[in-house]
């Protein structure tokens, strides 16, 4: 099975980029979009001067519990930049979603409670809500994380979307929002 098939078998269709989209990103944006692949993992990520965005992280079920995911996250943390990723909300009928969130919590990721992410899938036409998780070597604000997510959305998620999918994704300001009341509550609790 090739790297794309591994990702496509694991991630929900509404979260997946097409293989063409990822290959174009790897070709057109080699300074930003990267693939780290091994026999038991696939990591697709964006790296800028300011942050790393994990687009997809897959670890073979045959090798889970051997620390591969932890090693990949540790290697990424060594870059000393904030790390951001999107996850589906916990679905208590899907044990994988619970395991994923527990894994990221153990790795020191925080939930960006003030950031909303609602995107209409071009594959299913369904609105897909995701949660933003982040790890930061400094005390990164959620407003700063939001700006980094917006950059990722505009430069990666929607790159050549009309040409690849035949239609465009919604604008970044419709998809990514910040709840100022929740931001205020976070500041007050610190």
Short mmCIF file of C-alpha atoms in Angstrom, two decimals:
data_model
loop_
_atom_site.label_atom_id
_atom_site.label_comp_id
_atom_site.label_asym_id
_atom_site.label_seq_id
_atom_site.Cartn_x
_atom_site.Cartn_y
_atom_site.Cartn_z
CA UNK A 1 0.00 0.00 0.00
CA UNK A 2 1.40 3.43 -0.92
CA UNK A 3 1.51 6.44 1.42
CA UNK A 4 -1.71 7.97 0.07
CA UNK A 5 -3.68 4.73 0.38
CA UNK A 6 -2.58 4.42 4.01
CA UNK A 7 -3.85 7.92 4.78
CA UNK A 8 -7.01 7.52 2.73
CA UNK A 9 -7.92 4.25 4.46
CA UNK A 10 -7.49 5.83 7.90
CA UNK A 11 -8.84 9.39 7.67
CA UNK A 12 -12.50 10.29 7.00
CA UNK A 13 -13.21 11.28 3.39
CA UNK A 14 -14.28 14.79 4.40
CA UNK A 15 -10.84 15.43 5.95
CA UNK A 16 -8.75 14.07 3.09
CA UNK A 17 -7.08 16.09 0.39
CA UNK A 18 -6.96 14.33 -2.95
CA UNK A 19 -3.74 12.58 -3.92
CA UNK A 20 -3.40 15.09 -6.76
CA UNK A 21 -3.66 17.99 -4.28
CA UNK A 22 -0.93 16.56 -2.04
CA UNK A 23 1.35 15.73 -4.96
CA UNK A 24 0.93 19.29 -6.30
CA UNK A 25 1.77 20.70 -2.85
CA UNK A 26 4.87 18.50 -2.62
CA UNK A 27 5.90 19.62 -6.12
CA UNK A 28 4.98 23.34 -5.96
CA UNK A 29 5.75 24.09 -2.31
CA UNK A 30 8.74 21.88 -1.39
CA UNK A 31 10.00 24.57 1.00
CA UNK A 32 6.71 24.31 2.97
CA UNK A 33 4.95 20.98 2.38
CA UNK A 34 6.74 17.80 3.41
CA UNK A 35 6.29 14.04 3.61
CA UNK A 36 8.08 11.87 6.19
CA UNK A 37 7.40 8.23 5.40
CA UNK A 38 8.56 4.96 6.88
CA UNK A 39 7.32 1.38 6.85
CA UNK A 40 4.99 2.07 9.79
CA UNK A 41 4.19 5.77 9.49
CA UNK A 42 3.26 8.64 7.18
CA UNK A 43 3.61 12.24 8.36
CA UNK A 44 2.50 15.05 6.06
CA UNK A 45 3.34 18.47 7.43
CA UNK A 46 3.78 22.17 6.68
CA UNK A 47 6.82 23.97 8.00
CA UNK A 48 7.30 27.74 7.95
CA UNK A 49 9.77 29.94 9.84
CA UNK A 50 7.12 30.49 12.52
CA UNK A 51 5.36 27.13 12.98
CA UNK A 52 4.75 23.52 11.96
CA UNK A 53 1.30 22.29 10.95
CA UNK A 54 0.72 18.52 11.01
CA UNK A 55 -1.58 17.82 8.09
CA UNK A 56 -1.76 14.03 8.55
CA UNK A 57 -0.11 11.62 10.96
CA UNK A 58 -0.69 7.91 10.42
CA UNK A 59 0.95 5.13 12.42
CA UNK A 60 0.29 1.51 11.47
CA UNK A 61 -1.97 -0.30 13.92
CA UNK A 62 0.60 -3.15 13.80
CA UNK A 63 3.21 -0.87 15.37
CA UNK A 64 1.11 1.14 17.83
CA UNK A 65 2.48 1.18 21.33
CA UNK A 66 6.08 1.11 20.07
CA UNK A 67 6.56 4.86 20.43
CA UNK A 68 6.63 5.78 16.72
CA UNK A 69 4.05 8.56 17.11
CA UNK A 70 5.89 9.91 20.16
CA UNK A 71 9.21 9.87 18.26
CA UNK A 72 7.67 11.78 15.34
CA UNK A 73 6.19 14.41 17.67
CA UNK A 74 9.48 14.72 19.58
CA UNK A 75 11.39 15.16 16.31
CA UNK A 76 8.92 17.92 15.36
CA UNK A 77 9.23 19.58 18.79
CA UNK A 78 13.00 19.78 18.27
CA UNK A 79 12.30 22.47 15.66
CA UNK A 80 11.37 24.72 18.63
CA UNK A 81 8.28 26.12 16.87
CA UNK A 82 4.59 25.92 17.70
CA UNK A 83 2.98 22.75 16.31
CA UNK A 84 -0.64 22.92 15.19
CA UNK A 85 -3.04 20.23 14.01
CA UNK A 86 -6.72 19.61 13.39
CA UNK A 87 -8.61 16.70 14.94
CA UNK A 88 -12.16 15.52 14.71
CA UNK A 89 -14.13 15.98 17.93
CA UNK A 90 -14.33 12.91 20.16
CA UNK A 91 -16.85 10.41 18.87
CA UNK A 92 -17.53 8.03 21.74
CA UNK A 93 -18.54 5.32 19.26
CA UNK A 94 -15.12 5.59 17.58
CA UNK A 95 -12.36 4.52 19.94
CA UNK A 96 -9.69 5.87 17.53
CA UNK A 97 -10.87 9.46 18.05
CA UNK A 98 -10.57 9.02 21.84
CA UNK A 99 -7.12 7.42 21.52
CA UNK A 100 -5.93 10.23 19.24
CA UNK A 101 -6.96 12.93 21.69
CA UNK A 102 -5.39 11.08 24.64
CA UNK A 103 -2.16 10.68 22.63
CA UNK A 104 -1.93 14.39 21.83
CA UNK A 105 -2.77 15.35 25.42
CA UNK A 106 0.07 13.08 26.66
CA UNK A 107 2.36 14.83 24.17
CA UNK A 108 1.55 18.21 25.76
CA UNK A 109 -0.91 19.58 23.18
CA UNK A 110 -3.55 22.07 24.28
CA UNK A 111 -7.03 22.46 22.88
CA UNK A 112 -7.55 25.89 21.27
CA UNK A 113 -10.94 26.41 22.89
CA UNK A 114 -11.60 29.84 21.39
CA UNK A 115 -10.97 28.79 17.75
CA UNK A 116 -13.84 27.48 15.68
CA UNK A 117 -13.20 25.49 12.50
CA UNK A 118 -16.17 24.63 10.28
CA UNK A 119 -15.45 23.73 6.67
CA UNK A 120 -17.76 22.38 4.01
CA UNK A 121 -16.22 19.28 2.45
CA UNK A 122 -15.95 19.42 -1.32
CA UNK A 123 -16.04 15.59 -1.34
CA UNK A 124 -19.28 15.15 0.65
CA UNK A 125 -20.75 18.69 0.74
CA UNK A 126 -21.19 18.18 4.51
CA UNK A 127 -20.02 20.76 7.05
CA UNK A 128 -17.11 19.29 8.93
CA UNK A 129 -16.23 20.64 12.39
CA UNK A 130 -12.71 20.11 13.60
CA UNK A 131 -10.89 21.07 16.76
CA UNK A 132 -7.52 22.79 16.78
CA UNK A 133 -4.79 21.41 19.02
CA UNK A 134 -1.41 23.03 19.52
CA UNK A 135 1.87 22.67 21.34
CA UNK A 136 4.14 25.65 21.88
CA UNK A 137 7.64 26.03 23.31
CA UNK A 138 6.57 29.52 24.41
CA UNK A 139 3.29 30.84 25.76
CA UNK A 140 1.63 31.16 22.35
CA UNK A 141 -1.76 32.91 22.36
CA UNK A 142 -4.77 31.36 20.66
CA UNK A 143 -5.05 34.50 18.50
CA UNK A 144 -1.53 33.77 17.23
CA UNK A 145 -2.48 30.11 16.61
CA UNK A 146 -5.54 31.32 14.67
CA UNK A 147 -3.33 33.48 12.41
CA UNK A 148 -1.05 30.51 11.73
CA UNK A 149 -4.07 28.32 10.93
CA UNK A 150 -5.36 30.97 8.54
CA UNK A 151 -2.01 30.97 6.73
CA UNK A 152 -2.18 27.16 6.47
CA UNK A 153 -5.76 27.28 5.19
CA UNK A 154 -4.99 29.89 2.54
CA UNK A 155 -1.62 28.54 1.38
CA UNK A 156 -2.14 24.78 1.75
CA UNK A 157 -5.74 23.64 2.24
CA UNK A 158 -7.19 25.81 -0.53
CA UNK A 159 -4.14 25.81 -2.84
CA UNK A 160 -5.41 25.39 -6.42
CA UNK A 161 -8.74 24.11 -5.06
CA UNK A 162 -10.78 25.33 -8.06
CA UNK A 163 -8.41 23.62 -10.53
CA UNK A 164 -8.19 20.38 -8.53
CA UNK A 165 -11.77 19.96 -7.24
CA UNK A 166 -13.74 22.04 -9.72
CA UNK A 167 -14.89 24.47 -7.02
CA UNK A 168 -13.43 26.58 -4.26
CA UNK A 169 -13.50 26.11 -0.52
CA UNK A 170 -15.18 28.77 1.58
CA UNK A 171 -13.24 31.89 2.57
CA UNK A 172 -10.87 31.65 5.51
CA UNK A 173 -12.89 34.10 7.63
CA UNK A 174 -16.00 31.95 7.26
CA UNK A 175 -14.16 28.71 8.12
CA UNK A 176 -11.88 29.85 10.97
CA UNK A 177 -13.32 32.01 13.72
CA UNK A 178 -12.35 33.08 17.20
CA UNK A 179 -14.73 33.42 20.11
CA UNK A 180 -13.50 36.50 21.95
CA UNK A 181 -15.51 35.58 25.08
CA UNK A 182 -13.61 32.29 25.35
CA UNK A 183 -10.32 34.12 24.77
CA UNK A 184 -11.17 36.50 27.63
CA UNK A 185 -12.02 33.54 29.89
CA UNK A 186 -8.66 31.91 29.10
CA UNK A 187 -6.80 35.12 29.99
CA UNK A 188 -8.77 35.49 33.24
CA UNK A 189 -8.07 31.90 34.33
CA UNK A 190 -4.27 32.28 33.85
#
